[in-house]
mmCIF file of C-alpha atoms and ligand atoms in Angstrom:
data_model
loop_
_atom_site.group_PDB
_atom_site.id
_atom_site.type_symbol
_atom_site.label_atom_id
_atom_site.label_comp_id
_atom_site.label_asym_id
_atom_site.label_seq_id
_atom_site.Cartn_x
_atom_site.Cartn_y
_atom_site.Cartn_z
ATOM 1 C CA UNK A 1 115.386 110.304 130.709
ATOM 2 C CA UNK A 2 112.533 109.163 132.685
ATOM 3 C CA UNK A 3 109.473 108.228 130.963
ATOM 4 C CA UNK A 4 105.652 108.390 132.924
ATOM 5 C CA UNK A 5 103.188 106.717 129.873
ATOM 6 C CA UNK A 6 99.091 107.779 131.315
ATOM 7 C CA UNK A 7 97.197 104.836 130.054
ATOM 8 C CA UNK A 8 99.319 102.191 130.217
ATOM 9 C CA UNK A 9 96.852 99.714 129.309
ATOM 10 C CA UNK A 10 95.141 100.668 127.143
ATOM 11 C CA UNK A 11 95.372 99.508 122.939
ATOM 12 C CA UNK A 12 98.825 101.646 121.971
ATOM 13 C CA UNK A 13 100.022 102.115 125.100
ATOM 14 C CA UNK A 14 99.783 98.150 126.195
ATOM 15 C CA UNK A 15 102.657 98.366 123.353
ATOM 16 C CA UNK A 16 104.192 101.223 123.858
ATOM 17 C CA UNK A 17 105.473 101.159 126.720
ATOM 18 C CA UNK A 18 107.504 97.329 125.877
ATOM 19 C CA UNK A 19 108.797 99.212 123.312
ATOM 20 C CA UNK A 20 110.202 101.898 125.511
ATOM 21 C CA UNK A 21 111.753 99.530 127.799
ATOM 22 C CA UNK A 22 112.699 97.825 125.437
ATOM 23 C CA UNK A 23 115.037 101.335 123.664
ATOM 24 C CA UNK A 24 115.911 102.476 127.201
ATOM 25 C CA UNK A 25 115.743 100.091 130.121
ATOM 26 C CA UNK A 26 112.957 98.877 132.300
ATOM 27 C CA UNK A 27 113.614 101.654 134.708
ATOM 28 C CA UNK A 28 113.672 104.639 132.666
ATOM 29 C CA UNK A 29 109.627 103.584 131.862
ATOM 30 C CA UNK A 30 107.208 104.476 134.876
ATOM 31 C CA UNK A 31 103.433 103.142 133.015
ATOM 32 C CA UNK A 32 100.989 104.481 134.789
ATOM 33 C CA UNK A 33 96.770 104.147 134.393
ATOM 34 C CA UNK A 34 93.469 104.430 136.621
ATOM 35 C CA UNK A 35 93.543 100.605 136.525
ATOM 36 C CA UNK A 36 96.198 98.108 138.027
ATOM 37 C CA UNK A 37 97.666 96.077 134.634
ATOM 38 C CA UNK A 38 97.567 92.180 135.215
ATOM 39 C CA UNK A 39 101.026 90.781 134.751
ATOM 40 C CA UNK A 40 102.527 94.196 133.818
ATOM 41 C CA UNK A 41 106.375 93.990 134.631
ATOM 42 C CA UNK A 42 108.355 97.052 135.170
ATOM 43 C CA UNK A 43 107.505 100.111 137.486
ATOM 44 C CA UNK A 44 103.950 101.561 137.666
ATOM 45 C CA UNK A 45 101.886 103.691 139.105
ATOM 46 C CA UNK A 46 97.855 103.787 139.797
ATOM 47 C CA UNK A 47 96.585 107.401 138.234
ATOM 48 C CA UNK A 48 93.881 109.703 137.491
ATOM 49 C CA UNK A 49 95.518 112.229 134.848
ATOM 50 C CA UNK A 50 92.306 113.967 135.355
ATOM 51 C CA UNK A 51 93.898 114.642 138.648
ATOM 52 C CA UNK A 52 96.163 117.332 139.028
ATOM 53 C CA UNK A 53 97.970 116.385 142.273
ATOM 54 C CA UNK A 54 98.113 112.675 141.564
ATOM 55 C CA UNK A 55 100.007 113.333 138.466
ATOM 56 C CA UNK A 56 102.195 116.439 140.219
ATOM 57 C CA UNK A 57 103.263 114.162 142.894
ATOM 58 C CA UNK A 58 104.447 111.185 140.363
ATOM 59 C CA UNK A 59 106.027 113.112 138.191
ATOM 60 C CA UNK A 60 108.141 114.271 141.035
ATOM 61 C CA UNK A 61 108.815 111.387 142.631
ATOM 62 C CA UNK A 62 110.182 109.490 139.760
ATOM 63 C CA UNK A 63 112.259 112.495 138.616
ATOM 64 C CA UNK A 64 110.341 111.804 135.079
ATOM 65 C CA UNK A 65 112.025 113.726 132.404
ATOM 66 C CA UNK A 66 109.310 112.829 129.414
ATOM 67 C CA UNK A 67 105.351 112.381 129.566
ATOM 68 C CA UNK A 68 103.678 110.299 126.918
ATOM 69 C CA UNK A 69 99.503 110.569 127.459
ATOM 70 C CA UNK A 70 97.704 108.016 125.823
ATOM 71 C CA UNK A 71 94.642 108.032 128.507
ATOM 72 C CA UNK A 72 91.440 109.403 126.742
ATOM 73 C CA UNK A 73 87.959 107.610 125.768
ATOM 74 C CA UNK A 74 87.435 107.159 121.964
ATOM 75 C CA UNK A 75 85.296 108.081 119.531
ATOM 76 C CA UNK A 76 82.132 104.652 119.904
ATOM 77 C CA UNK A 77 82.055 105.035 123.853
ATOM 78 C CA UNK A 78 82.838 109.041 123.996
ATOM 79 C CA UNK A 79 79.442 109.453 122.072
ATOM 80 C CA UNK A 80 77.405 107.814 125.125
ATOM 81 C CA UNK A 81 78.543 110.300 127.720
ATOM 82 C CA UNK A 82 79.688 113.548 125.417
ATOM 83 C CA UNK A 83 80.361 115.930 128.667
ATOM 84 C CA UNK A 84 83.021 113.459 130.614
ATOM 85 C CA UNK A 85 84.779 112.646 127.014
ATOM 86 C CA UNK A 86 85.530 116.208 127.051
ATOM 87 C CA UNK A 87 85.622 116.528 130.451
ATOM 88 C CA UNK A 88 87.961 113.275 130.842
ATOM 89 C CA UNK A 89 90.269 114.032 127.050
ATOM 90 C CA UNK A 90 90.566 118.165 127.767
ATOM 91 C CA UNK A 91 90.813 117.878 131.805
ATOM 92 C CA UNK A 92 93.446 115.399 131.488
ATOM 93 C CA UNK A 93 95.873 116.860 128.331
ATOM 94 C CA UNK A 94 95.619 120.681 130.534
ATOM 95 C CA UNK A 95 97.116 118.432 133.760
ATOM 96 C CA UNK A 96 99.945 117.325 131.620
ATOM 97 C CA UNK A 97 100.629 120.642 129.843
ATOM 98 C CA UNK A 98 100.303 122.341 132.959
ATOM 99 C CA UNK A 99 103.056 119.367 134.767
ATOM 100 C CA UNK A 100 104.915 119.486 131.927
ATOM 101 C CA UNK A 101 105.843 123.319 131.970
ATOM 102 C CA UNK A 102 106.104 123.289 135.965
ATOM 103 C CA UNK A 103 108.384 121.104 135.848
ATOM 104 C CA UNK A 104 110.027 121.536 133.037
ATOM 105 C CA UNK A 105 109.388 118.460 131.364
ATOM 106 C CA UNK A 106 111.730 117.659 128.569
ATOM 107 C CA UNK A 107 108.988 115.711 126.276
ATOM 108 C CA UNK A 108 105.079 115.341 125.656
ATOM 109 C CA UNK A 109 103.456 113.096 123.536
ATOM 110 C CA UNK A 110 100.163 113.482 122.471
ATOM 111 C CA UNK A 111 97.956 111.082 120.570
ATOM 112 C CA UNK A 112 95.183 113.338 118.354
ATOM 113 C CA UNK A 113 93.225 111.158 115.136
ATOM 114 C CA UNK A 114 91.586 111.304 112.079
ATOM 115 C CA UNK A 115 88.805 111.674 114.133
ATOM 116 C CA UNK A 116 89.330 115.457 114.677
ATOM 117 C CA UNK A 117 88.247 115.252 110.134
ATOM 118 C CA UNK A 118 84.252 115.840 110.077
ATOM 119 C CA UNK A 119 82.089 115.914 106.691
ATOM 120 C CA UNK A 120 83.535 119.327 105.437
ATOM 121 C CA UNK A 121 87.599 117.637 104.511
ATOM 122 C CA UNK A 122 87.634 116.234 101.376
ATOM 123 C CA UNK A 123 86.819 111.895 101.930
ATOM 124 C CA UNK A 124 90.031 111.048 99.819
ATOM 125 C CA UNK A 125 93.340 111.709 100.589
ATOM 126 C CA UNK A 126 92.763 114.500 102.782
ATOM 127 C CA UNK A 127 95.569 117.083 103.665
ATOM 128 C CA UNK A 128 96.891 118.613 106.665
ATOM 129 C CA UNK A 129 95.843 121.555 106.208
ATOM 130 C CA UNK A 130 91.740 120.119 105.442
ATOM 131 C CA UNK A 131 89.195 122.012 106.757
ATOM 132 C CA UNK A 132 88.250 120.415 110.641
ATOM 133 C CA UNK A 133 84.882 120.064 112.226
ATOM 134 C CA UNK A 134 85.046 116.904 113.215
ATOM 135 C CA UNK A 135 81.023 115.716 114.916
ATOM 136 C CA UNK A 136 82.114 113.385 117.551
ATOM 137 C CA UNK A 137 82.859 115.102 121.316
ATOM 138 C CA UNK A 138 86.052 112.624 120.539
ATOM 139 C CA UNK A 139 86.991 114.395 117.568
ATOM 140 C CA UNK A 140 85.826 117.748 118.834
ATOM 141 C CA UNK A 141 88.059 116.868 122.341
ATOM 142 C CA UNK A 142 91.673 116.193 120.131
ATOM 143 C CA UNK A 143 90.461 119.332 117.754
ATOM 144 C CA UNK A 144 90.824 121.118 120.987
ATOM 145 C CA UNK A 145 93.847 119.212 121.983
ATOM 146 C CA UNK A 146 95.904 119.999 119.399
ATOM 147 C CA UNK A 147 95.204 123.505 119.773
ATOM 148 C CA UNK A 148 96.185 123.530 122.997
ATOM 149 C CA UNK A 149 99.168 121.393 122.429
ATOM 150 C CA UNK A 150 100.591 124.174 120.066
ATOM 151 C CA UNK A 151 99.731 126.598 122.725
ATOM 152 C CA UNK A 152 101.511 125.306 125.173
ATOM 153 C CA UNK A 153 104.610 125.143 122.623
ATOM 154 C CA UNK A 154 103.291 129.015 121.492
ATOM 155 C CA UNK A 155 103.222 130.298 124.993
ATOM 156 C CA UNK A 156 105.871 128.189 126.858
ATOM 157 C CA UNK A 157 107.934 126.515 124.085
ATOM 158 C CA UNK A 158 107.094 123.150 125.714
ATOM 159 C CA UNK A 159 108.079 120.091 123.376
ATOM 160 C CA UNK A 160 104.509 118.881 122.887
ATOM 161 C CA UNK A 161 104.889 116.109 119.626
ATOM 162 C CA UNK A 162 101.293 114.785 118.001
ATOM 163 C CA UNK A 163 100.522 112.226 114.897
ATOM 164 C CA UNK A 164 96.277 111.986 114.118
ATOM 165 C CA UNK A 165 96.206 107.961 114.735
ATOM 166 C CA UNK A 166 94.501 106.419 112.368
ATOM 167 C CA UNK A 167 92.099 102.950 113.846
ATOM 168 C CA UNK A 168 95.796 101.333 114.974
ATOM 169 C CA UNK A 169 95.220 97.212 114.252
ATOM 170 C CA UNK A 170 97.206 94.895 116.054
ATOM 171 C CA UNK A 171 97.602 91.493 118.275
ATOM 172 C CA UNK A 172 98.654 92.232 121.591
ATOM 173 C CA UNK A 173 95.941 94.303 123.379
ATOM 174 C CA UNK A 174 92.078 95.011 122.376
ATOM 175 C CA UNK A 175 90.894 98.585 121.650
ATOM 176 C CA UNK A 176 88.409 99.932 123.666
ATOM 177 C CA UNK A 177 85.419 101.869 122.709
ATOM 178 C CA UNK A 178 86.323 103.265 119.159
ATOM 179 C CA UNK A 179 84.371 102.646 115.581
ATOM 180 C CA UNK A 180 87.755 101.156 114.366
ATOM 181 C CA UNK A 181 87.595 98.221 116.499
ATOM 182 C CA UNK A 182 85.905 96.089 114.365
ATOM 183 C CA UNK A 183 89.604 95.697 112.029
ATOM 184 C CA UNK A 184 90.992 93.800 115.475
ATOM 185 C CA UNK A 185 88.005 91.902 116.688
ATOM 186 C CA UNK A 186 87.213 90.557 113.039
ATOM 187 C CA UNK A 187 90.683 88.422 113.055
ATOM 188 C CA UNK A 188 90.293 87.329 116.488
ATOM 189 C CA UNK A 189 86.350 85.623 115.224
ATOM 190 C CA UNK A 190 88.243 84.401 112.140
ATOM 191 C CA UNK A 191 90.831 82.316 114.064
ATOM 192 C CA UNK A 192 88.677 81.146 116.224
ATOM 193 C CA UNK A 193 86.132 79.588 113.553
ATOM 194 C CA UNK A 194 83.906 82.163 114.519
ATOM 195 C CA UNK A 195 81.321 84.136 111.998
ATOM 196 C CA UNK A 196 81.382 88.646 112.687
ATOM 197 C CA UNK A 197 79.041 90.554 113.498
ATOM 198 C CA UNK A 198 80.599 93.997 111.602
ATOM 199 C CA UNK A 199 78.744 96.967 112.750
ATOM 200 C CA UNK A 200 79.854 98.992 109.825
ATOM 201 C CA UNK A 201 78.795 98.545 106.417
ATOM 202 C CA UNK A 202 80.685 96.213 103.651
ATOM 203 C CA UNK A 203 81.978 99.449 101.605
ATOM 204 C CA UNK A 204 83.615 101.991 105.263
ATOM 205 C CA UNK A 205 86.113 102.829 103.199
ATOM 206 C CA UNK A 206 88.094 104.075 106.977
ATOM 207 C CA UNK A 207 91.980 104.656 107.452
ATOM 208 C CA UNK A 208 93.589 102.485 109.427
ATOM 209 C CA UNK A 209 97.546 101.161 110.822
ATOM 210 C CA UNK A 210 99.415 97.917 112.034
ATOM 211 C CA UNK A 211 100.218 98.201 115.242
ATOM 212 C CA UNK A 212 104.045 97.964 114.474
ATOM 213 C CA UNK A 213 103.436 101.457 112.134
ATOM 214 C CA UNK A 214 102.176 102.577 114.812
ATOM 215 C CA UNK A 215 104.682 102.339 117.543
ATOM 216 C CA UNK A 216 107.301 103.085 115.750
ATOM 217 C CA UNK A 217 105.577 106.314 113.886
ATOM 218 C CA UNK A 218 105.631 106.824 117.729
ATOM 219 C CA UNK A 219 109.181 106.432 118.673
ATOM 220 C CA UNK A 220 110.832 108.206 115.153
ATOM 221 C CA UNK A 221 108.180 111.509 115.602
ATOM 222 C CA UNK A 222 109.168 111.654 119.893
ATOM 223 C CA UNK A 223 113.477 111.066 118.551
ATOM 224 C CA UNK A 224 113.825 113.583 115.667
ATOM 225 C CA UNK A 225 115.109 116.778 116.499
ATOM 226 C CA UNK A 226 113.362 119.386 117.398
ATOM 227 C CA UNK A 227 114.317 121.995 114.524
ATOM 228 C CA UNK A 228 112.187 119.015 112.179
ATOM 229 C CA UNK A 229 108.889 118.915 113.743
ATOM 230 C CA UNK A 230 107.605 122.033 112.036
ATOM 231 C CA UNK A 231 103.590 121.135 112.442
ATOM 232 C CA UNK A 232 102.902 121.062 116.492
ATOM 233 C CA UNK A 233 99.069 120.545 116.584
ATOM 234 C CA UNK A 234 99.336 117.441 115.367
ATOM 235 C CA UNK A 235 100.644 115.540 112.086
ATOM 236 C CA UNK A 236 98.670 113.416 109.546
ATOM 237 C CA UNK A 237 99.819 109.637 109.568
ATOM 238 C CA UNK A 238 98.618 107.241 107.508
ATOM 239 C CA UNK A 239 99.132 103.548 107.473
ATOM 240 C CA UNK A 240 96.221 101.112 104.642
ATOM 241 C CA UNK A 241 92.873 102.167 104.074
ATOM 242 C CA UNK A 242 90.774 99.251 103.899
ATOM 243 C CA UNK A 243 86.828 98.352 104.004
ATOM 244 C CA UNK A 244 85.314 95.731 105.779
ATOM 245 C CA UNK A 245 84.532 93.631 102.727
ATOM 246 C CA UNK A 246 88.381 94.169 102.068
ATOM 247 C CA UNK A 247 89.439 92.750 105.003
ATOM 248 C CA UNK A 248 86.628 90.182 105.134
ATOM 249 C CA UNK A 249 88.711 88.937 101.341
ATOM 250 C CA UNK A 250 92.434 89.378 102.849
ATOM 251 C CA UNK A 251 90.467 87.192 105.701
ATOM 252 C CA UNK A 252 89.169 84.345 103.288
ATOM 253 C CA UNK A 253 92.357 83.910 101.818
ATOM 254 C CA UNK A 254 93.491 81.945 105.243
ATOM 255 C CA UNK A 255 90.356 80.931 106.213
ATOM 256 C CA UNK A 256 88.119 80.281 103.779
ATOM 257 C CA UNK A 257 84.715 79.317 105.058
ATOM 258 C CA UNK A 258 84.582 82.792 106.977
ATOM 259 C CA UNK A 259 81.433 84.469 107.487
ATOM 260 C CA UNK A 260 80.487 88.236 107.566
ATOM 261 C CA UNK A 261 77.472 89.513 108.229
ATOM 262 C CA UNK A 262 76.693 92.905 108.207
ATOM 263 C CA UNK A 263 74.351 94.863 110.595
ATOM 264 C CA UNK A 264 75.643 98.723 110.825
ATOM 265 C CA UNK A 265 75.029 100.830 113.808
ATOM 266 C CA UNK A 266 75.243 104.152 115.374
ATOM 267 C CA UNK A 267 79.212 103.265 114.977
ATOM 268 C CA UNK A 268 78.608 103.380 110.822
ATOM 269 C CA UNK A 269 76.999 106.855 111.234
ATOM 270 C CA UNK A 270 80.772 108.054 113.100
ATOM 271 C CA UNK A 271 82.583 105.944 110.154
ATOM 272 C CA UNK A 272 80.432 108.078 107.725
ATOM 273 C CA UNK A 273 82.003 111.473 109.349
ATOM 274 C CA UNK A 274 85.408 110.425 108.859
ATOM 275 C CA UNK A 275 88.017 110.410 105.936
ATOM 276 C CA UNK A 276 88.814 107.186 103.766
ATOM 277 C CA UNK A 277 92.070 107.957 103.035
ATOM 278 C CA UNK A 278 94.643 109.934 104.574
ATOM 279 C CA UNK A 279 98.273 112.036 103.311
ATOM 280 C CA UNK A 280 100.671 112.723 105.548
ATOM 281 C CA UNK A 281 102.988 114.306 103.119
ATOM 282 C CA UNK A 282 104.375 116.547 106.014
ATOM 283 C CA UNK A 283 105.739 114.120 108.178
ATOM 284 C CA UNK A 284 106.985 112.496 105.507
ATOM 285 C CA UNK A 285 108.172 115.130 104.262
ATOM 286 C CA UNK A 286 109.187 116.325 108.393
ATOM 287 C CA UNK A 287 110.758 113.206 110.067
ATOM 288 C CA UNK A 288 110.635 111.170 107.440
ATOM 289 C CA UNK A 289 107.833 109.074 108.293
ATOM 290 C CA UNK A 290 106.776 105.983 106.286
ATOM 291 C CA UNK A 291 104.529 102.950 106.218
ATOM 292 C CA UNK A 292 106.079 99.488 105.969
ATOM 293 C CA UNK A 293 102.757 97.251 106.098
ATOM 294 C CA UNK A 294 99.458 96.777 103.019
ATOM 295 C CA UNK A 295 96.822 94.834 103.738
ATOM 296 C CA UNK A 296 98.156 91.907 103.313
ATOM 297 C CA UNK A 297 101.393 92.288 105.100
ATOM 298 C CA UNK A 298 98.509 93.014 108.101
ATOM 299 C CA UNK A 299 96.856 90.250 107.809
ATOM 300 C CA UNK A 300 99.707 87.798 107.699
ATOM 301 C CA UNK A 301 100.950 89.320 111.091
ATOM 302 C CA UNK A 302 97.509 89.375 112.537
ATOM 303 C CA UNK A 303 96.875 86.036 111.697
ATOM 304 C CA UNK A 304 100.227 84.194 112.259
ATOM 305 C CA UNK A 305 100.810 86.027 115.749
ATOM 306 C CA UNK A 306 97.119 85.818 116.940
ATOM 307 C CA UNK A 307 97.154 82.100 116.183
ATOM 308 C CA UNK A 308 100.285 82.131 118.401
ATOM 309 C CA UNK A 309 98.289 83.184 121.466
ATOM 310 C CA UNK A 310 96.664 80.094 120.930
HETATM 311 N N1 LIG B 401 90.400 103.850 116.378
HETATM 312 C C1 LIG B 401 90.120 105.685 116.930
HETATM 313 C C2 LIG B 401 87.857 105.501 117.279
HETATM 314 O O1 LIG B 401 87.998 104.915 116.892
HETATM 315 C C3 LIG B 401 90.146 106.473 116.194
HETATM 316 O O2 LIG B 401 91.484 107.410 116.975
HETATM 317 O O3 LIG B 401 87.561 106.362 118.542
#
């Protein structure tokens, strides 16, 4: 087994490569990213995933059998340059899918997002098959990507598996350019005894997930028997939903003097277009998904782990 991870230096990639190495051995994981990852221990390749020739070369050189394609431009950054975001997110996915067919890759993981939903989907308990009308270029790219993943499964039998992640909250790495990033930044400010300026309204409820749950879900969907993967676009995944006001209240139990001011910007419009909570019944039923972390458990972990890093 040889696993190639693209975007290995990103928020999810940083933690996922560590978990994959722990599980399958250091030599089974090839981390790749468009820039070097400082201090990375293990096999690493510089890779621009939009470059098909480079991807092909790396897959062949390492006899890769599985690809986790995490490289992408997220929602808030995506709005700064929509066409480039579409190009990067889709071109890299096409490369991964096509190289996987050409080189007989056994399994591919493609992360999607709750950003595939738009204003038409119900806000609360949004179901797997709710209408998809994303209004961000990131969401459009993920919704299209999911359908391309399904196309490659149906047309070529490629075993592509996918999760619609909520906003991921973790202490090991920083997110880059997403709308849900505030829920990581807020903990860093709290433990540094600084005030936090929140770019969302205090009542902006969004689906989130603690990193440990997010990584476990990824490993579990990839390990499930093929016959159990019934959704070939992407599975809804729920962790915990909360507002900036609620996460602040949970932090105040640890840092009673912590202060948050609210100055909503363009990211509030993105948040307004997304669900507040997600129904993930198909993931629970098909591959036994169940989250472990609620808001209080997440806050406890975030604060104690960040304090250790001080
Ligand atoms: N966390 C991502 C973002 O905010 C959503 O998938 O862009």
